[in-house]
Amino acid sequence: VAEDPHRPGLLYAGTDNSIFFTLDDGDHWRPLQTNLPHTPVYWITVQPDRSDLVVATHGRGIWILDDITPLRQMGEAVLDSEAHLFEPRSAYRFQEKMPVLSHPDDPIRGHNPPDRAVLNYYLKAAPQGEVKLAVFDATSKLVRSFSSRGTGREKLPTLAGINRFWWDMRYAPVQPTKLKVAPVGSPWVKAGSNDNREVVTWFRDNARRGPTVAPGTYTVKLTVDGQTTSASMVVMKDPNSEGTDQDIHSQVELALAIRDDLDQAVATINAIELLRKQLAALKDGSEYAGVAKQAEALNDKLIAVEGQLVDVKLTGAVEDAFRNPMRIYGRLSGLLDQVGNLSADFAPTDQQQHVFGILSGDVKAQVNAFGKLKSQDLPTFNNQLKGKGLTSLAIPD
């Protein structure tokens, strides 16, 4: 039996095959098994700095329950509420370092907890409607939002009891590209089951990740069945970092600007792809012959704009990035990876800012070029389609 060092009356008890806890000095016990196998518990220690419960088990085994702060905040008021957001513990904004290589199937290798902020909330019963978590910065600007209707790591759990969600302390990622036509010169490449194909660059997934937030105080809001509760969370600088808070804020500011320009480029790419798919569908009709030349000319103009934003010959093979010149999307992706993921906690270099200025101007130029096509060439072509009795192209917003 071990008593919690911060909350009197909170006890942990290990038995021959389980672990339990009590909030009232032993009058009522609840299981704390989670994913601990049923095994003898020989010793219990509460890690003082980060509030982790460390359990010694049979055969020199170690089991750690990360972050027991929800248990310290638990009480009758929480248990009687329909939903409750616990005050999160502080989180470190660690910088990634090259890991030490080890055998992937090593049975004695330990597993670190996710390098993320722990958000815990209590649900009296599994709700029927959507559960939402949102994080806001000190200026009340939305940083990131999550939903029980999300997918993968962005999907919130909604079990009755204490639920845990790990936020990676990043802003929203770059929007995905949705290519709907085959690459130029590679008609055999299919769009996929969901009719979308993503651009694959040399930087792959890293370049799509949103920037890590700067150190500071953030507000977390939980919404369940229309009722919202909030709590504050502190993000701390990596204790080994030599950069100043101002350095980090400058880095995050530039990374966000790069991400926003990438989103603009992606929105333009996706809109052009929708139009090119509609143009390709025209070829299936016998009436197409009357506007074939005009459709081909419009498609060439669209490819000219899209081809500046992204390599329209990319098939999905990573090696394609070496076969043709990198375009704006790829260059911005590489820059975002350097500024937001691969650099230490220092202010952006003069070169990074200068390169971004050039690429940002390039994005604006292509967005304007597409805007001109939408305002001039597309209405003219649609009028030609109407004159032939054909359905007009749907112009993306």
Tab-separated table of C-alpha atoms in Angstrom:
chain	number	residue	atom	x	y	z
A	1	VAL	CA	0.000	0.000	0.000
A	2	ALA	CA	1.263	3.486	-0.884
A	3	GLU	CA	-0.253	6.870	-0.067
A	4	ASP	CA	-0.282	9.650	-2.650
A	5	PRO	CA	2.173	12.381	-1.576
A	6	HIS	CA	-0.117	15.218	-2.721
A	7	ARG	CA	-3.646	14.106	-1.815
A	8	PRO	CA	-4.403	12.716	1.646
A	9	GLY	CA	-6.745	9.755	1.561
A	10	LEU	CA	-5.684	8.680	-1.932
A	11	LEU	CA	-4.145	5.234	-1.510
A	12	TYR	CA	-2.844	2.632	-3.969
A	13	ALA	CA	-2.900	-1.051	-3.096
A	14	GLY	CA	-1.219	-3.913	-4.903
A	15	THR	CA	-2.417	-7.507	-4.510
A	16	ASP	CA	-1.354	-10.895	-5.806
A	17	ASN	CA	-2.915	-10.178	-9.194
A	18	SER	CA	-4.200	-6.565	-9.412
A	19	ILE	CA	-3.886	-2.954	-8.336
A	20	PHE	CA	-6.604	-0.769	-6.762
A	21	PHE	CA	-7.033	2.786	-5.518
A	22	THR	CA	-9.235	4.527	-2.954
A	23	LEU	CA	-10.161	8.188	-2.546
A	24	ASP	CA	-11.407	7.925	1.025
A	25	ASP	CA	-8.685	6.205	3.090
A	26	GLY	CA	-9.869	2.720	2.160
A	27	ASP	CA	-13.619	2.904	2.676
A	28	HIS	CA	-14.251	2.298	-1.043
A	29	TRP	CA	-11.824	0.715	-3.510
A	30	ARG	CA	-11.817	0.853	-7.316
A	31	PRO	CA	-9.696	-1.133	-9.804
A	32	LEU	CA	-6.795	0.666	-11.503
A	33	GLN	CA	-5.865	-2.169	-13.834
A	34	THR	CA	-6.114	-0.405	-17.245
A	35	ASN	CA	-3.623	-2.347	-19.414
A	36	LEU	CA	-1.628	-3.912	-16.568
A	37	PRO	CA	-1.660	-7.717	-16.924
A	38	HIS	CA	-2.960	-9.578	-13.887
A	39	THR	CA	0.308	-10.072	-12.052
A	40	PRO	CA	1.600	-9.717	-8.476
A	41	VAL	CA	2.311	-6.114	-7.454
A	42	TYR	CA	5.339	-5.981	-5.154
A	43	TRP	CA	5.999	-2.250	-4.767
A	44	ILE	CA	4.396	1.100	-5.621
A	45	THR	CA	6.101	4.480	-5.973
A	46	VAL	CA	4.705	7.851	-7.097
A	47	GLN	CA	7.219	9.730	-9.248
A	48	PRO	CA	7.391	13.159	-7.549
A	49	ASP	CA	8.076	15.500	-10.482
A	50	ARG	CA	5.740	14.256	-13.225
A	51	SER	CA	3.168	12.410	-11.079
A	52	ASP	CA	3.558	8.983	-12.661
A	53	LEU	CA	2.606	5.815	-10.785
A	54	VAL	CA	5.472	3.293	-10.940
A	55	VAL	CA	4.638	-0.326	-10.104
A	56	ALA	CA	7.097	-3.180	-9.554
A	57	THR	CA	5.646	-6.499	-10.707
A	58	HIS	CA	6.681	-10.133	-10.893
A	59	GLY	CA	9.911	-11.078	-12.642
A	60	ARG	CA	11.540	-7.652	-12.314
A	61	GLY	CA	8.763	-6.155	-14.415
A	62	ILE	CA	8.036	-2.422	-14.312
A	63	TRP	CA	4.665	-0.847	-15.207
A	64	ILE	CA	4.155	2.926	-15.271
A	65	LEU	CA	0.802	4.683	-15.311
A	66	ASP	CA	1.596	8.099	-16.780
A	67	ASP	CA	0.025	11.137	-15.117
A	68	ILE	CA	-2.209	10.309	-12.151
A	69	THR	CA	-3.357	13.921	-11.694
A	70	PRO	CA	-6.956	12.944	-12.657
A	71	LEU	CA	-7.076	10.627	-9.634
A	72	ARG	CA	-5.979	13.491	-7.380
A	73	GLN	CA	-8.719	15.717	-8.769
A	74	MET	CA	-11.384	13.009	-8.581
A	75	GLY	CA	-14.233	13.470	-6.094
A	76	GLU	CA	-17.954	13.046	-5.667
A	77	ALA	CA	-18.642	16.265	-7.577
A	78	VAL	CA	-16.700	14.899	-10.554
A	79	LEU	CA	-18.347	11.480	-10.368
A	80	ASP	CA	-21.810	13.050	-10.244
A	81	SER	CA	-21.189	15.323	-13.248
A	82	GLU	CA	-22.106	14.276	-16.778
A	83	ALA	CA	-18.705	15.409	-18.088
A	84	HIS	CA	-15.613	16.907	-16.484
A	85	LEU	CA	-12.294	18.167	-17.869
A	86	PHE	CA	-9.391	17.640	-15.476
A	87	GLU	CA	-6.735	20.310	-15.037
A	88	PRO	CA	-3.886	19.086	-17.298
A	89	ARG	CA	-0.395	18.757	-15.973
A	90	SER	CA	2.280	20.900	-17.606
A	91	ALA	CA	3.925	19.536	-20.759
A	92	TYR	CA	7.445	19.886	-22.105
A	93	ARG	CA	7.998	21.087	-25.670
A	94	PHE	CA	10.816	18.668	-26.448
A	95	GLN	CA	12.945	18.940	-29.550
A	96	GLU	CA	13.320	15.754	-31.552
A	97	LYS	CA	16.753	14.192	-31.647
A	98	MET	CA	18.133	11.313	-33.664
A	99	PRO	CA	17.186	8.169	-31.703
A	100	VAL	CA	19.655	5.490	-30.686
A	101	LEU	CA	19.157	2.515	-32.973
A	102	SER	CA	18.240	-0.775	-31.337
A	103	HIS	CA	16.813	-4.109	-32.333
A	104	PRO	CA	13.115	-3.560	-33.197
A	105	ASP	CA	11.986	-6.814	-31.571
A	106	ASP	CA	14.060	-6.509	-28.399
A	107	PRO	CA	11.785	-7.983	-25.665
A	108	ILE	CA	13.424	-5.965	-22.880
A	109	ARG	CA	13.326	-2.575	-24.593
A	110	GLY	CA	11.134	-0.094	-22.737
A	111	HIS	CA	8.583	2.217	-24.333
A	112	ASN	CA	8.454	5.918	-23.588
A	113	PRO	CA	5.084	7.644	-23.306
A	114	PRO	CA	4.084	9.729	-26.326
A	115	ASP	CA	5.917	13.044	-26.616
A	116	ARG	CA	2.583	14.804	-26.199
A	117	ALA	CA	0.416	16.697	-23.736
A	118	VAL	CA	-1.979	14.550	-21.704
A	119	LEU	CA	-5.613	15.686	-21.716
A	120	ASN	CA	-7.918	13.761	-19.383
A	121	TYR	CA	-11.682	14.038	-19.103
A	122	TYR	CA	-14.436	12.145	-17.307
A	123	LEU	CA	-17.698	10.986	-18.901
A	124	LYS	CA	-20.423	9.624	-16.638
A	125	ALA	CA	-21.798	7.640	-19.585
A	126	ALA	CA	-20.874	7.264	-23.220
A	127	PRO	CA	-22.546	10.304	-24.875
A	128	GLN	CA	-24.859	9.978	-27.853
A	129	GLY	CA	-23.649	13.153	-29.549
A	130	GLU	CA	-20.260	14.481	-30.602
A	131	VAL	CA	-17.494	15.162	-28.081
A	132	LYS	CA	-15.086	17.998	-28.893
A	133	LEU	CA	-11.760	19.172	-27.505
A	134	ALA	CA	-10.338	22.531	-28.547
A	135	VAL	CA	-7.073	24.263	-27.600
A	136	PHE	CA	-6.746	28.058	-27.619
A	137	ASP	CA	-3.696	30.287	-27.151
A	138	ALA	CA	-3.359	33.264	-24.805
A	139	THR	CA	-5.132	35.516	-27.334
A	140	SER	CA	-8.123	33.115	-27.504
A	141	LYS	CA	-7.148	32.093	-31.046
A	142	LEU	CA	-7.919	28.483	-31.929
A	143	VAL	CA	-4.797	26.329	-32.093
A	144	ARG	CA	-6.248	22.870	-32.696
A	145	SER	CA	-9.548	21.035	-32.383
A	146	PHE	CA	-10.416	17.352	-32.100
A	147	SER	CA	-13.638	15.370	-32.253
A	148	SER	CA	-15.010	11.962	-31.386
A	149	ARG	CA	-15.909	11.777	-35.084
A	150	GLY	CA	-12.306	12.160	-36.156
A	151	THR	CA	-10.029	9.424	-37.415
A	152	GLY	CA	-6.786	7.862	-36.254
A	153	ARG	CA	-4.913	9.778	-33.570
A	154	GLU	CA	-7.311	12.716	-33.892
A	155	LYS	CA	-10.336	10.721	-32.733
A	156	LEU	CA	-11.416	11.343	-29.141
A	157	PRO	CA	-12.300	8.335	-26.949
A	158	THR	CA	-15.794	8.424	-25.434
A	159	LEU	CA	-15.920	5.586	-22.918
A	160	ALA	CA	-17.732	5.899	-19.616
A	161	GLY	CA	-15.150	6.843	-17.001
A	162	ILE	CA	-11.804	8.628	-17.391
A	163	ASN	CA	-10.730	9.107	-21.001
A	164	ARG	CA	-7.230	10.107	-22.060
A	165	PHE	CA	-6.183	11.938	-25.209
A	166	TRP	CA	-2.609	12.786	-26.212
A	167	TRP	CA	-2.212	16.138	-28.019
A	168	ASP	CA	1.033	16.419	-29.946
A	169	MET	CA	1.241	20.147	-29.068
A	170	ARG	CA	1.136	21.057	-32.745
A	171	TYR	CA	-1.029	23.348	-34.785
A	172	ALA	CA	-3.270	21.846	-37.449
A	173	PRO	CA	-1.321	20.142	-40.256
A	174	VAL	CA	-1.134	21.249	-43.861
A	175	GLN	CA	-4.318	20.343	-45.722
A	176	PRO	CA	-3.966	17.190	-47.884
A	177	THR	CA	-3.750	17.414	-51.640
A	178	LYS	CA	-6.560	15.701	-53.538
A	179	LEU	CA	-5.340	14.832	-57.010
A	180	LYS	CA	-8.158	13.486	-59.167
A	181	VAL	CA	-6.562	13.005	-62.586
A	182	ALA	CA	-3.641	10.859	-63.674
A	183	PRO	CA	-0.149	12.411	-63.716
A	184	VAL	CA	0.917	13.944	-67.012
A	185	GLY	CA	2.511	11.166	-69.053
A	186	SER	CA	1.349	8.374	-66.700
A	187	PRO	CA	-2.304	7.608	-67.503
A	188	TRP	CA	-2.121	4.219	-65.725
A	189	VAL	CA	-1.864	5.830	-62.259
A	190	LYS	CA	-5.255	5.669	-60.533
A	191	ALA	CA	-6.680	8.149	-58.045
A	192	GLY	CA	-7.528	5.467	-55.483
A	193	SER	CA	-10.669	4.158	-53.833
A	194	ASN	CA	-11.719	7.573	-52.468
A	195	ASP	CA	-11.025	9.319	-55.789
A	196	ASN	CA	-8.136	11.267	-54.248
A	197	ARG	CA	-4.394	10.960	-54.616
A	198	GLU	CA	-1.916	12.795	-52.430
A	199	VAL	CA	1.246	14.460	-53.618
A	200	VAL	CA	4.255	12.432	-52.493
A	201	THR	CA	7.425	14.486	-52.122
A	202	TRP	CA	10.810	13.544	-50.785
A	203	PHE	CA	9.861	15.022	-47.394
A	204	ARG	CA	6.721	12.859	-47.127
A	205	ASP	CA	4.666	13.125	-43.922
A	206	ASN	CA	7.053	15.322	-41.922
A	207	ALA	CA	6.370	18.284	-44.172
A	208	ARG	CA	2.619	18.122	-43.523
A	209	ARG	CA	2.882	18.347	-39.742
A	210	GLY	CA	1.808	21.604	-38.175
A	211	PRO	CA	4.345	23.629	-36.153
A	212	THR	CA	4.821	22.869	-32.467
A	213	VAL	CA	3.291	25.524	-30.229
A	214	ALA	CA	5.527	27.976	-28.382
A	215	PRO	CA	5.934	27.858	-24.584
A	216	GLY	CA	3.066	29.533	-22.770
A	217	THR	CA	-0.339	29.045	-21.187
A	218	TYR	CA	-3.133	27.520	-23.271
A	219	THR	CA	-6.831	26.986	-22.641
A	220	VAL	CA	-8.403	23.586	-23.275
A	221	LYS	CA	-12.188	23.367	-23.757
A	222	LEU	CA	-14.263	20.189	-23.610
A	223	THR	CA	-17.762	20.219	-25.144
A	224	VAL	CA	-20.201	17.371	-24.495
A	225	ASP	CA	-23.890	17.579	-25.441
A	226	GLY	CA	-23.633	21.336	-25.798
A	227	GLN	CA	-22.044	21.882	-22.366
A	228	THR	CA	-18.498	23.303	-22.289
A	229	THR	CA	-15.923	23.154	-19.508
A	230	SER	CA	-12.415	24.594	-19.681
A	231	ALA	CA	-9.017	24.283	-18.018
A	232	SER	CA	-5.576	25.868	-18.383
A	233	MET	CA	-2.434	24.052	-19.455
A	234	VAL	CA	1.165	25.232	-19.435
A	235	VAL	CA	3.582	24.280	-22.217
A	236	MET	CA	7.188	24.539	-21.061
A	237	LYS	CA	10.401	24.914	-23.028
A	238	ASP	CA	12.734	21.980	-23.406
A	239	PRO	CA	15.027	22.198	-20.321
A	240	ASN	CA	17.996	21.420	-22.554
A	241	SER	CA	17.162	24.160	-25.056
A	242	GLU	CA	19.519	27.097	-25.467
A	243	GLY	CA	17.064	29.212	-27.443
A	244	THR	CA	15.142	32.065	-25.869
A	245	ASP	CA	11.361	32.310	-25.739
A	246	GLN	CA	11.566	35.060	-28.360
A	247	ASP	CA	13.625	32.793	-30.626
A	248	ILE	CA	10.985	30.071	-30.373
A	249	HIS	CA	8.100	32.473	-30.989
A	250	SER	CA	9.854	33.789	-34.105
A	251	GLN	CA	10.377	30.252	-35.332
A	252	VAL	CA	6.726	29.291	-34.753
A	253	GLU	CA	5.524	32.503	-36.416
A	254	LEU	CA	7.491	31.768	-39.589
A	255	ALA	CA	6.458	28.100	-39.597
A	256	LEU	CA	2.786	29.103	-39.362
A	257	ALA	CA	3.211	31.533	-42.255
A	258	ILE	CA	4.779	28.759	-44.344
A	259	ARG	CA	1.946	26.378	-43.427
A	260	ASP	CA	-0.674	28.970	-44.386
A	261	ASP	CA	0.973	29.509	-47.785
A	262	LEU	CA	1.092	25.748	-48.273
A	263	ASP	CA	-2.644	25.596	-47.518
A	264	GLN	CA	-3.215	28.274	-50.160
A	265	ALA	CA	-1.189	26.305	-52.676
A	266	VAL	CA	-3.044	23.086	-51.802
A	267	ALA	CA	-6.446	24.777	-52.131
A	268	THR	CA	-5.490	25.996	-55.621
A	269	ILE	CA	-4.111	22.598	-56.632
A	270	ASN	CA	-7.262	20.820	-55.454
A	271	ALA	CA	-9.536	23.297	-57.235
A	272	ILE	CA	-7.635	22.857	-60.498
A	273	GLU	CA	-7.782	19.084	-60.148
A	274	LEU	CA	-11.583	19.250	-59.794
A	275	LEU	CA	-11.814	21.282	-62.997
A	276	ARG	CA	-9.446	19.016	-64.915
A	277	LYS	CA	-11.479	15.977	-63.863
A	278	GLN	CA	-14.618	17.607	-65.257
A	279	LEU	CA	-12.802	18.409	-68.489
A	280	ALA	CA	-11.640	14.799	-68.748
A	281	ALA	CA	-15.225	13.615	-68.289
A	282	LEU	CA	-16.340	15.699	-71.286
A	283	LYS	CA	-14.426	13.346	-73.577
A	284	ASP	CA	-16.876	10.538	-72.787
A	285	GLY	CA	-19.727	12.282	-74.615
A	286	SER	CA	-20.238	12.370	-78.383
A	287	GLU	CA	-21.033	16.096	-78.122
A	288	TYR	CA	-17.471	16.742	-76.999
A	289	ALA	CA	-16.161	17.202	-80.538
A	290	GLY	CA	-17.676	20.665	-80.806
A	291	VAL	CA	-15.633	21.999	-77.879
A	292	ALA	CA	-12.649	19.667	-77.968
A	293	LYS	CA	-10.107	22.294	-78.952
A	294	GLN	CA	-11.385	24.818	-76.434
A	295	ALA	CA	-11.376	22.175	-73.679
A	296	GLU	CA	-7.815	21.156	-74.539
A	297	ALA	CA	-6.678	24.773	-74.516
A	298	LEU	CA	-8.331	25.388	-71.126
A	299	ASN	CA	-6.796	22.205	-69.720
A	300	ASP	CA	-3.350	23.350	-70.881
A	301	LYS	CA	-3.829	26.689	-69.113
A	302	LEU	CA	-4.861	24.922	-65.914
A	303	ILE	CA	-1.848	22.593	-66.105
A	304	ALA	CA	0.413	25.603	-66.628
A	305	VAL	CA	-0.728	27.077	-63.293
A	306	GLU	CA	-0.832	23.777	-61.412
A	307	GLY	CA	2.549	22.800	-62.836
A	308	GLN	CA	4.142	25.804	-61.143
A	309	LEU	CA	2.655	24.809	-57.782
A	310	VAL	CA	3.390	21.083	-57.960
A	311	ASP	CA	5.115	18.657	-60.302
A	312	VAL	CA	2.167	17.312	-62.322
A	313	LYS	CA	4.257	14.265	-63.298
A	314	LEU	CA	4.535	12.870	-59.760
A	315	THR	CA	3.193	9.303	-59.698
A	316	GLY	CA	3.482	8.594	-55.970
A	317	ALA	CA	6.944	7.053	-56.093
A	318	VAL	CA	9.326	8.933	-53.791
A	319	GLU	CA	12.072	8.778	-56.423
A	320	ASP	CA	9.964	10.970	-58.727
A	321	ALA	CA	11.191	13.947	-56.712
A	322	PHE	CA	14.611	13.458	-58.367
A	323	ARG	CA	13.292	13.145	-61.922
A	324	ASN	CA	11.812	16.614	-62.310
A	325	PRO	CA	12.449	20.042	-60.791
A	326	MET	CA	10.925	20.650	-57.370
A	327	ARG	CA	7.993	23.053	-57.577
A	328	ILE	CA	6.576	25.560	-55.091
A	329	TYR	CA	4.712	22.969	-52.998
A	330	GLY	CA	7.806	20.807	-52.627
A	331	ARG	CA	10.082	23.745	-51.844
A	332	LEU	CA	7.701	25.140	-49.235
A	333	SER	CA	7.345	21.656	-47.747
A	334	GLY	CA	11.103	21.375	-47.410
A	335	LEU	CA	11.303	24.820	-45.834
A	336	LEU	CA	8.544	23.993	-43.345
A	337	ASP	CA	10.355	20.782	-42.433
A	338	GLN	CA	13.564	22.730	-41.808
A	339	VAL	CA	11.991	25.564	-39.805
A	340	GLY	CA	9.305	23.637	-37.938
A	341	ASN	CA	10.769	20.176	-37.410
A	342	LEU	CA	14.514	19.939	-37.942
A	343	SER	CA	15.875	23.126	-36.373
A	344	ALA	CA	16.841	23.791	-32.772
A	345	ASP	CA	15.088	26.441	-30.670
A	346	PHE	CA	16.643	29.396	-32.445
A	347	ALA	CA	15.221	32.211	-34.501
A	348	PRO	CA	14.896	31.570	-38.254
A	349	THR	CA	17.980	32.352	-40.284
A	350	ASP	CA	18.120	35.276	-42.713
A	351	GLN	CA	18.299	32.762	-45.554
A	352	GLN	CA	15.143	30.951	-44.427
A	353	GLN	CA	13.202	34.194	-44.225
A	354	HIS	CA	14.528	35.367	-47.598
A	355	VAL	CA	13.640	32.085	-49.315
A	356	PHE	CA	10.165	32.191	-47.777
A	357	GLY	CA	9.661	35.711	-49.117
A	358	ILE	CA	10.430	34.478	-52.628
A	359	LEU	CA	8.234	31.380	-52.386
A	360	SER	CA	5.369	33.312	-50.778
A	361	GLY	CA	5.408	35.700	-53.741
A	362	ASP	CA	5.395	32.711	-56.093
A	363	VAL	CA	2.305	31.271	-54.360
A	364	LYS	CA	0.449	34.575	-54.648
A	365	ALA	CA	1.342	34.833	-58.333
A	366	GLN	CA	-0.143	31.410	-59.111
A	367	VAL	CA	-3.217	32.015	-56.954
A	368	ASN	CA	-3.793	35.228	-58.908
A	369	ALA	CA	-3.219	33.426	-62.203
A	370	PHE	CA	-5.860	30.857	-61.266
A	371	GLY	CA	-8.196	33.646	-60.193
A	372	LYS	CA	-7.836	35.174	-63.645
A	373	LEU	CA	-8.727	31.834	-65.261
A	374	LYS	CA	-11.796	31.559	-63.038
A	375	SER	CA	-12.983	35.078	-63.805
A	376	GLN	CA	-12.265	35.097	-67.546
A	377	ASP	CA	-11.509	31.773	-69.247
A	378	LEU	CA	-13.915	29.542	-67.311
A	379	PRO	CA	-17.042	31.705	-67.834
A	380	THR	CA	-16.202	31.922	-71.561
A	381	PHE	CA	-15.851	28.155	-71.817
A	382	ASN	CA	-19.062	27.571	-69.864
A	383	ASN	CA	-20.929	29.824	-72.277
A	384	GLN	CA	-19.611	27.678	-75.125
A	385	LEU	CA	-20.859	24.544	-73.342
A	386	LYS	CA	-24.294	26.085	-72.861
A	387	GLY	CA	-24.407	26.944	-76.538
A	388	LYS	CA	-23.869	23.257	-77.333
A	389	GLY	CA	-26.463	22.135	-74.816
A	390	LEU	CA	-23.805	20.707	-72.490
A	391	THR	CA	-23.581	20.974	-68.712
A	392	SER	CA	-21.367	23.803	-67.492
A	393	LEU	CA	-18.260	23.130	-65.428
A	394	ALA	CA	-18.772	23.591	-61.694
A	395	ILE	CA	-16.276	26.279	-60.697
A	396	PRO	CA	-14.716	25.531	-57.259
A	397	ASP	CA	-15.171	28.254	-54.643
